[in-house]
PDB file of C-alpha atoms in Angstrom:
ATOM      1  CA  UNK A 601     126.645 102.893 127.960  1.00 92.00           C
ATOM      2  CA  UNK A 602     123.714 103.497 125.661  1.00 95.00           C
ATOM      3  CA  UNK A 603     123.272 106.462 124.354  1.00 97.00           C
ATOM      4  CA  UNK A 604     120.487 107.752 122.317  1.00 97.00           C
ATOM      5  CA  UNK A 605     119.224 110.936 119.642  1.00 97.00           C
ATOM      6  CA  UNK A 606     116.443 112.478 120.064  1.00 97.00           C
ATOM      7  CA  UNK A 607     114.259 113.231 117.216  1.00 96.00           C
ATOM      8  CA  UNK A 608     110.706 115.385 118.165  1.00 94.00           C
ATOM      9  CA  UNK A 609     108.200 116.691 115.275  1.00 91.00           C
ATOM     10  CA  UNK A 610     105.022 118.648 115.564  1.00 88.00           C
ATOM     11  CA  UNK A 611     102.792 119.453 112.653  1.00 81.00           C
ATOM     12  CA  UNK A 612     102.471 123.049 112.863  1.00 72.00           C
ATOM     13  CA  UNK A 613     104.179 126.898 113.364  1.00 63.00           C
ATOM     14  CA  UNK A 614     101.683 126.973 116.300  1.00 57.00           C
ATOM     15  CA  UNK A 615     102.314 123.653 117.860  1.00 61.00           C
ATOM     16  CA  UNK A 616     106.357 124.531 117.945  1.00 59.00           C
ATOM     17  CA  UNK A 617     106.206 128.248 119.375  1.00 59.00           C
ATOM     18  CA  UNK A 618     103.818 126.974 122.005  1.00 56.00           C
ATOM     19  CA  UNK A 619     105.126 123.948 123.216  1.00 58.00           C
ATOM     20  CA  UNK A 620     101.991 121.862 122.413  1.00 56.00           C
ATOM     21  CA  UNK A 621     102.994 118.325 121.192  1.00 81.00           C
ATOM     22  CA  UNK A 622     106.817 118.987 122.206  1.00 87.00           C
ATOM     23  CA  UNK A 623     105.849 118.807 126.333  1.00 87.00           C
ATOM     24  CA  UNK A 624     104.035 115.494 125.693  1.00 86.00           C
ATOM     25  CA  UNK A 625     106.999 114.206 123.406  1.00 91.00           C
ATOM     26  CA  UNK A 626     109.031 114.626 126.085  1.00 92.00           C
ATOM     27  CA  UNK A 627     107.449 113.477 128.724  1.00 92.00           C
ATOM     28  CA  UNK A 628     107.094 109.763 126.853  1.00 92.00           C
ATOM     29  CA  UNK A 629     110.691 109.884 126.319  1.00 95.00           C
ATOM     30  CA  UNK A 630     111.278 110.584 129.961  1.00 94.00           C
ATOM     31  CA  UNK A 631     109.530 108.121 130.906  1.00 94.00           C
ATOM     32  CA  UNK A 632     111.201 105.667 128.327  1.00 94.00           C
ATOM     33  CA  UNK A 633     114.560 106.589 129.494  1.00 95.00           C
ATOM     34  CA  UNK A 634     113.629 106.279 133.085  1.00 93.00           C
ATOM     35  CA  UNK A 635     112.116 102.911 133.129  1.00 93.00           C
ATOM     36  CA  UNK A 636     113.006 100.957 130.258  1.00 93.00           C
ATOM     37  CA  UNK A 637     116.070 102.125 128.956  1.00 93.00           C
ATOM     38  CA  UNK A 638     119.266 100.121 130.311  1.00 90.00           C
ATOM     39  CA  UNK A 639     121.321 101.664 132.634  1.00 88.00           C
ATOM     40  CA  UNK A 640     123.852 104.004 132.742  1.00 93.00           C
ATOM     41  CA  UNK A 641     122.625 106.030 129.243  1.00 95.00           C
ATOM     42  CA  UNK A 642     123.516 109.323 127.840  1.00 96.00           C
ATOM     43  CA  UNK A 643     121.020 111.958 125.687  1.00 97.00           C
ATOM     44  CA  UNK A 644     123.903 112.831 123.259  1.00 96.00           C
ATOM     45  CA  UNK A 645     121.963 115.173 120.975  1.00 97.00           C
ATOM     46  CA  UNK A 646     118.065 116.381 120.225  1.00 96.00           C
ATOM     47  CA  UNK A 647     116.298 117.467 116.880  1.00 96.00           C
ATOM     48  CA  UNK A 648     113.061 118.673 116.281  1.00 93.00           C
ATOM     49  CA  UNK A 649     110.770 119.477 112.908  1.00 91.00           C
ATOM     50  CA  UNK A 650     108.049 121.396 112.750  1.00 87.00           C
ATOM     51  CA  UNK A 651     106.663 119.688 109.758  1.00 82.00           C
ATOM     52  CA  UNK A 652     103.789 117.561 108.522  1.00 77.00           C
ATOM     53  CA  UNK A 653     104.762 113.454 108.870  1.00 65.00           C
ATOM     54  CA  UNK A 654     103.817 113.171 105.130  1.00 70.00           C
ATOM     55  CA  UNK A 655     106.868 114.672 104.351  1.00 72.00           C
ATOM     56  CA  UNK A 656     109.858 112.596 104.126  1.00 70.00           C
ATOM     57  CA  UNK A 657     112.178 115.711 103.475  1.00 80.00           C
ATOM     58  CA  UNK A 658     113.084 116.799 107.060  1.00 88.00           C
ATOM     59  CA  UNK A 659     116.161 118.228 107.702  1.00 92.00           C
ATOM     60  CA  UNK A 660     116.519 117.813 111.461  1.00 94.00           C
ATOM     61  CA  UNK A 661     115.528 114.054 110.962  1.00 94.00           C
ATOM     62  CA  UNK A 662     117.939 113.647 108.509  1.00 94.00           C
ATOM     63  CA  UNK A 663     120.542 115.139 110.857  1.00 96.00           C
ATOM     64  CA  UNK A 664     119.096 113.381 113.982  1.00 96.00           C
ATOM     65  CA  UNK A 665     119.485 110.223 111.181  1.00 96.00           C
ATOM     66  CA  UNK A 666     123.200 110.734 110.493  1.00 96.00           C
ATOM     67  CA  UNK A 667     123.865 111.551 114.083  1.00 97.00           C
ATOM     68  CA  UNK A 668     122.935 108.516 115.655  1.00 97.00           C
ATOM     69  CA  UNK A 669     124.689 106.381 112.636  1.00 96.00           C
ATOM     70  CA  UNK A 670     127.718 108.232 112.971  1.00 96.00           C
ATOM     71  CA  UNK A 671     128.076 107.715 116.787  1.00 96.00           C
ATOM     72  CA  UNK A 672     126.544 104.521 117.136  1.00 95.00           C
ATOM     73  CA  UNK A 673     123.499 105.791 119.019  1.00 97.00           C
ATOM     74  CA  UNK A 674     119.858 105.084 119.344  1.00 96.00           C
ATOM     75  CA  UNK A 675     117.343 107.347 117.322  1.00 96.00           C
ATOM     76  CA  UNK A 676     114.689 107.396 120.017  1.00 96.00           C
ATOM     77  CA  UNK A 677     111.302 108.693 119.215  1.00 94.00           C
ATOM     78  CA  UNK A 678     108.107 109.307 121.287  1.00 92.00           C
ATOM     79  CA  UNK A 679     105.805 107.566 118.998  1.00 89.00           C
ATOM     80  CA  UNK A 680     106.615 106.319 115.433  1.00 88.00           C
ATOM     81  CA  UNK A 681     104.496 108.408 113.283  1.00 86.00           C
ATOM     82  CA  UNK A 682     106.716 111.316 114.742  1.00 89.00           C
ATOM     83  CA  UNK A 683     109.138 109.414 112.195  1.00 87.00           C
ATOM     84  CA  UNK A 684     106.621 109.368 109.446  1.00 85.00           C
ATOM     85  CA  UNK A 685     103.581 108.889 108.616  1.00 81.00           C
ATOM     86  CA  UNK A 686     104.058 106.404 105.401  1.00 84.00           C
ATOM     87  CA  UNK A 687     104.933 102.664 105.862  1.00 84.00           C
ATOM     88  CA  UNK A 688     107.407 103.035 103.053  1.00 87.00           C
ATOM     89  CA  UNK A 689     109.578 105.964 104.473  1.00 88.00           C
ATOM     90  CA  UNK A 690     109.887 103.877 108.119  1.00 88.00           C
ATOM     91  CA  UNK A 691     110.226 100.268 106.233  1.00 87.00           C
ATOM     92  CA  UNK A 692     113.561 102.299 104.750  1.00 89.00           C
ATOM     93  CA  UNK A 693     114.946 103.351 108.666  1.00 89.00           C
ATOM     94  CA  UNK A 694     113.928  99.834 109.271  1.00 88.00           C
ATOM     95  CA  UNK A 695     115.853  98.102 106.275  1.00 88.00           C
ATOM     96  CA  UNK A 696     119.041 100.539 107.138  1.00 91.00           C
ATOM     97  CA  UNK A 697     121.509  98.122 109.415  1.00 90.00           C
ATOM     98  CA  UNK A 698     123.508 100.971 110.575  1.00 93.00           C
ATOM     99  CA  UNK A 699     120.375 102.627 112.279  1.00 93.00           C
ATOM    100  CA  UNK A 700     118.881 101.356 115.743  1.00 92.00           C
ATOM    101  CA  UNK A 701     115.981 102.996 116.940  1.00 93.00           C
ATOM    102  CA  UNK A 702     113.098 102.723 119.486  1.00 92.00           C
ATOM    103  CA  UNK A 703     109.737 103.626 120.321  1.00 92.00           C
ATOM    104  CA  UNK A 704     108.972 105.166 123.453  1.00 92.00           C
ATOM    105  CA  UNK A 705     105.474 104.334 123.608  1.00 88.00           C
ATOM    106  CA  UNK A 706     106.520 100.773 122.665  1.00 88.00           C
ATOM    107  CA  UNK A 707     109.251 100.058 124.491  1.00 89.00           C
ATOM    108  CA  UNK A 708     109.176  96.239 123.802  1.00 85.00           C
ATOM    109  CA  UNK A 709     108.386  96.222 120.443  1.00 83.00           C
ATOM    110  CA  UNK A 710     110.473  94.829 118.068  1.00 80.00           C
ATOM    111  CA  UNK A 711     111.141  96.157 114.395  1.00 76.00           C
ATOM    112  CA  UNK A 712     108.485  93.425 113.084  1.00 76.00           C
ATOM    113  CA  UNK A 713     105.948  94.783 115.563  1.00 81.00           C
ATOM    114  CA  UNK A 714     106.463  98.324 114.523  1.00 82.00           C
ATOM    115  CA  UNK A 715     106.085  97.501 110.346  1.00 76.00           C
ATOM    116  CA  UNK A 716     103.182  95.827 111.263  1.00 79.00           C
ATOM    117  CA  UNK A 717     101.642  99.008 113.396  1.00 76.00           C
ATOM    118  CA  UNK A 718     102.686 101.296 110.721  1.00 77.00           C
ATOM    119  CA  UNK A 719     100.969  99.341 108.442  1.00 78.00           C
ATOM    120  CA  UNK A 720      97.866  99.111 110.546  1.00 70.00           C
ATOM    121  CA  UNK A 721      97.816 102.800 111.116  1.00 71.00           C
ATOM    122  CA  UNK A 722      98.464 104.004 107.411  1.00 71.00           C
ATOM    123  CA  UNK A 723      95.131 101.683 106.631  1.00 70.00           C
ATOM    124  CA  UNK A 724      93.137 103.232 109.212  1.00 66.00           C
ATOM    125  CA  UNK A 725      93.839 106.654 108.142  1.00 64.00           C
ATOM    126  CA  UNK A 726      93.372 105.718 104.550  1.00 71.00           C
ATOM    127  CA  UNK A 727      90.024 104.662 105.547  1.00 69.00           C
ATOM    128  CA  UNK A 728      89.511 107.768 108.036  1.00 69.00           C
ATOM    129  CA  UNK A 729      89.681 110.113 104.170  1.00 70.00           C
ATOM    130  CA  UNK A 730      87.647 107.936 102.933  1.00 77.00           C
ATOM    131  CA  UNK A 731      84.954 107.498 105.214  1.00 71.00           C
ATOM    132  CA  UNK A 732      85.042 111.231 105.018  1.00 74.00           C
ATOM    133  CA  UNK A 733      84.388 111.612 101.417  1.00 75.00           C
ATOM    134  CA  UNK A 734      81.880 109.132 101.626  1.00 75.00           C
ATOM    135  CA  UNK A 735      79.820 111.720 104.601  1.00 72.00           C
ATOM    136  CA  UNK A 736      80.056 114.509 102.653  1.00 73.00           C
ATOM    137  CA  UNK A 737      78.810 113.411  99.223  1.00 73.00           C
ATOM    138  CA  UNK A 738      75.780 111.494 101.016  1.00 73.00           C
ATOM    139  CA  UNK A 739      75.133 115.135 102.409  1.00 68.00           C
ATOM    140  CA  UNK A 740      75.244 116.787  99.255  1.00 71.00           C
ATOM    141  CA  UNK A 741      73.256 114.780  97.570  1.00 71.00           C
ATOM    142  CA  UNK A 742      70.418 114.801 100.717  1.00 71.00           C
ATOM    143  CA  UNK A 743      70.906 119.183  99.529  1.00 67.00           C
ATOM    144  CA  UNK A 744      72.639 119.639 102.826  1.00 62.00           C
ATOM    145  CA  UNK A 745      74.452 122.968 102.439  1.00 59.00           C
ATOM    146  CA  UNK A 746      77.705 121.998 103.761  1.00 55.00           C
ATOM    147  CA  UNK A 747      79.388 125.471 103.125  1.00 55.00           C
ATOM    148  CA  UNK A 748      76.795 127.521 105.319  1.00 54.00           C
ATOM    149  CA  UNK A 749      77.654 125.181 108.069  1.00 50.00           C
ATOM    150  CA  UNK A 750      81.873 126.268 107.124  1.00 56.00           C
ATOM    151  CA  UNK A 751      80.494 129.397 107.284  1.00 58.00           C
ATOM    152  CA  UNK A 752      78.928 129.814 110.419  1.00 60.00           C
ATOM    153  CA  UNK A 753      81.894 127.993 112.212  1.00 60.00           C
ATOM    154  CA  UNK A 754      84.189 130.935 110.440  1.00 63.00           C
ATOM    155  CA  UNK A 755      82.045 133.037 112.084  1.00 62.00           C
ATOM    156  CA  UNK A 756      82.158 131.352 115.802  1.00 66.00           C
ATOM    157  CA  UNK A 757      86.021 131.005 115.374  1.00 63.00           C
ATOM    158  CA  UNK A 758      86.120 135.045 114.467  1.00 68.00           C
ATOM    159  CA  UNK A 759      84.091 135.698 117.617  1.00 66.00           C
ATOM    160  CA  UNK A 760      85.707 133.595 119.774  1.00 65.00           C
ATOM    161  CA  UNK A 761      89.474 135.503 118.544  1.00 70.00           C
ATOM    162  CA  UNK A 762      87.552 138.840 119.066  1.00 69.00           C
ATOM    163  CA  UNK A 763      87.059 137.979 122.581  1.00 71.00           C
ATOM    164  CA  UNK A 764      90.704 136.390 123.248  1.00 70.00           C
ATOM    165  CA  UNK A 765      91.971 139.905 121.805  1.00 71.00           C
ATOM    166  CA  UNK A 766      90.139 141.732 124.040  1.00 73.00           C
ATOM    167  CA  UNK A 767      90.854 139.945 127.015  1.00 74.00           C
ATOM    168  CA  UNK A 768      94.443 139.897 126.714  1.00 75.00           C
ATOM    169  CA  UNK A 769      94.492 143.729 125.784  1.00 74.00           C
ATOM    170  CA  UNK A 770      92.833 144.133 129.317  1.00 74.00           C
ATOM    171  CA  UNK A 771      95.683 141.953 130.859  1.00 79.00           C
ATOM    172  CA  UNK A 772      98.368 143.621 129.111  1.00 81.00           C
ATOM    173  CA  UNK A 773      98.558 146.697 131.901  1.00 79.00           C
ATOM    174  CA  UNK A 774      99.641 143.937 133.913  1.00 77.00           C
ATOM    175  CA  UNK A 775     101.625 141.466 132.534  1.00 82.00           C
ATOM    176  CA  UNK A 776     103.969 143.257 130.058  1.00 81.00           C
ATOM    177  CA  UNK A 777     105.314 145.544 132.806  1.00 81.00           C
ATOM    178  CA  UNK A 778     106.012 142.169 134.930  1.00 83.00           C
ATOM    179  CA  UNK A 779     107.920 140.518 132.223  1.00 84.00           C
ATOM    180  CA  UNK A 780     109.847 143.493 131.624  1.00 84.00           C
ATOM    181  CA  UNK A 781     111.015 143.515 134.982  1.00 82.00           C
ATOM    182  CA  UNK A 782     112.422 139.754 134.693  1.00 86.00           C
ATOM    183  CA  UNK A 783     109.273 137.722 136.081  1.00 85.00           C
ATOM    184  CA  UNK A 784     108.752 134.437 135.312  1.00 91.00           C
ATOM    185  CA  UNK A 785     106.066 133.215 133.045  1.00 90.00           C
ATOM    186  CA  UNK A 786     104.992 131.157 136.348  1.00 90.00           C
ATOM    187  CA  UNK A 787     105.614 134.592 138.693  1.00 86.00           C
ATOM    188  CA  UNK A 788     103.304 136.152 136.330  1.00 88.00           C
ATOM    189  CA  UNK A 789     100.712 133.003 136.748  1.00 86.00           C
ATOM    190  CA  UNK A 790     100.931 133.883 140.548  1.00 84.00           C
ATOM    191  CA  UNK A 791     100.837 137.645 140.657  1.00 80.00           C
ATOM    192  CA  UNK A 792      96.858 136.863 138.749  1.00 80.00           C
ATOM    193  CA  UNK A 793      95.829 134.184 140.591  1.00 75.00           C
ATOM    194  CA  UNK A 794      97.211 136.308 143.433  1.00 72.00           C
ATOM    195  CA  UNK A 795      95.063 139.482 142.013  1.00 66.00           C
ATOM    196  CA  UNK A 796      92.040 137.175 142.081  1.00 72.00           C
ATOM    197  CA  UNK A 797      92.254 137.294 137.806  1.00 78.00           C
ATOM    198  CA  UNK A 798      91.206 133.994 136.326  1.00 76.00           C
ATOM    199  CA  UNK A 799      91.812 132.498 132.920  1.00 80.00           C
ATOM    200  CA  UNK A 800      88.891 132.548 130.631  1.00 74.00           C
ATOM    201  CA  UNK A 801      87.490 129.387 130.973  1.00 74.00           C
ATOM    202  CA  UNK A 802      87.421 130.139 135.311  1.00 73.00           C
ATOM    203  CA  UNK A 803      90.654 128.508 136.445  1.00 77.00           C
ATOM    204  CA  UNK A 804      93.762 129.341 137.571  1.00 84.00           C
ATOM    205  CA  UNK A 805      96.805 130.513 135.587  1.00 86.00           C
ATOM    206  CA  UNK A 806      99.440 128.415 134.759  1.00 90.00           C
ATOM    207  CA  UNK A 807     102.926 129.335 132.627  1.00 89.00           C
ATOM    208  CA  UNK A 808     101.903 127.948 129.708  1.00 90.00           C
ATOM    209  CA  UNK A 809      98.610 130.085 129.775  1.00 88.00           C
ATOM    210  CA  UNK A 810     100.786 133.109 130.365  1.00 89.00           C
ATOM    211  CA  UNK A 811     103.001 132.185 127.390  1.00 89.00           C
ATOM    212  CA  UNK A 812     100.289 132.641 124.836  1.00 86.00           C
ATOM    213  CA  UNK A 813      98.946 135.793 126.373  1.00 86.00           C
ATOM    214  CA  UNK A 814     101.800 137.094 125.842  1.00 87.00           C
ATOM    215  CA  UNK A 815     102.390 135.602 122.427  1.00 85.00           C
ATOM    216  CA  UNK A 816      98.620 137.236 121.000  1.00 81.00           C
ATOM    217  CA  UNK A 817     100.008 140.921 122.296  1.00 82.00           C
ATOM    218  CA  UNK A 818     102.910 140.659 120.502  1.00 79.00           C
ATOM    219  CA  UNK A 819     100.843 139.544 117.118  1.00 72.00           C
ATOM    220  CA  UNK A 820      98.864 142.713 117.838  1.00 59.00           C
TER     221      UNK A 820
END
């Protein structure tokens, strides 16, 4: 039987309380164990970082790491700069003969294949900063005032929050009382597409949308 670790990291506080990143994770690694793993295989264990990829200092990795040496298992990862984001850090899991891991979103790709890619990807980004630096000296030096433009997108961001606050004040009436009674976050999505209540942008609620409703009350 194969059997396999887990290992999921997202960047940010934000990205772990919400569930952004983590859903897609694991819906590659779903879909990994459901069509290319071989058959019959166990999930033994999952870890998950909220941390940047630059850092190679992650404690769940390094348990996820241990775990999957220690029992023999597969460290299986949605996509390998969830491992790191440095060639040097993943040519070290690579050079380590007690450690087997795959890719989900390269499910044939051998250990050569995924040096190569890191390789590839560490250069682009390299070049990314660059290119960056590049664009913003060639605007100072054309007198382009780069901080009013900071400024006035401070200024949208602080608007935009204003009008998120108040919206969710105006929901709160309905929502909190709901959740206190043991609704679902989908329930809830129900009871104000029910009430004829869209979300801001005109749709329709879903869980997720009800999560961080409820998540800006609380930071009020």
């Amino acid at each position: 039987m194969e059997r396999y670790v887990i290992y999921k990291r997202v960047s940010t506080a934000d990205q772990g309380r919400s569930g952004l990143g983590l859903e897609a994770q694991a819906r590659d690694l779903a879909l990994y164990l459901e069509t290319y793993s071989p058959e019959p295989f166990e999930v033994i264990a999952e870890y998950v970082d909220v941390q940047s990829g630059k850092d190679d200092d992650r404690p769940e990795l390094t348990k996820a790491i241990d775990h999957a040496k220690r029992d023999k298992a597969v460290l299986l990862v949605a996509k390998l700069d969830r491992l790191s984001r440095k060639v040097s850090f993943i040519s070290q899991l690579m050079e380590d003969k007690r450690l087997d891991f795959r890719v989900a979103s390269m499910p044939s790709a051998d250990k050569f294949q995924l040096h190569i890619y890191a390789a590839l990807a560490e250069q682009e980004r390299d070049f990314i900063s660059q290119r960056t630096k590049a664009a913003l000296k060639q605007a100072k030096l054309r007198g382009q005032k780069l901080g009013g433009l900071r400024n006035k997108t401070m200024k949208r961001n602080e608007a935009l929050k204003a009008q998120a606050d108040s919206r969710a004040h105006k929901l709160e009436g309905i929502v909190k009382p709901l959740r206190e009674q043991g609704a679902t976050l989908r329930d809830i999505a129900a009871s104000l597409n029910a009430a004829g209540i869209s979300t801001p942008r005109g749709g329709d609620w879903q869980a997720v949308q009800v999560k961080r409703l409820l998540e800006r009350l609380q930071k009020k």
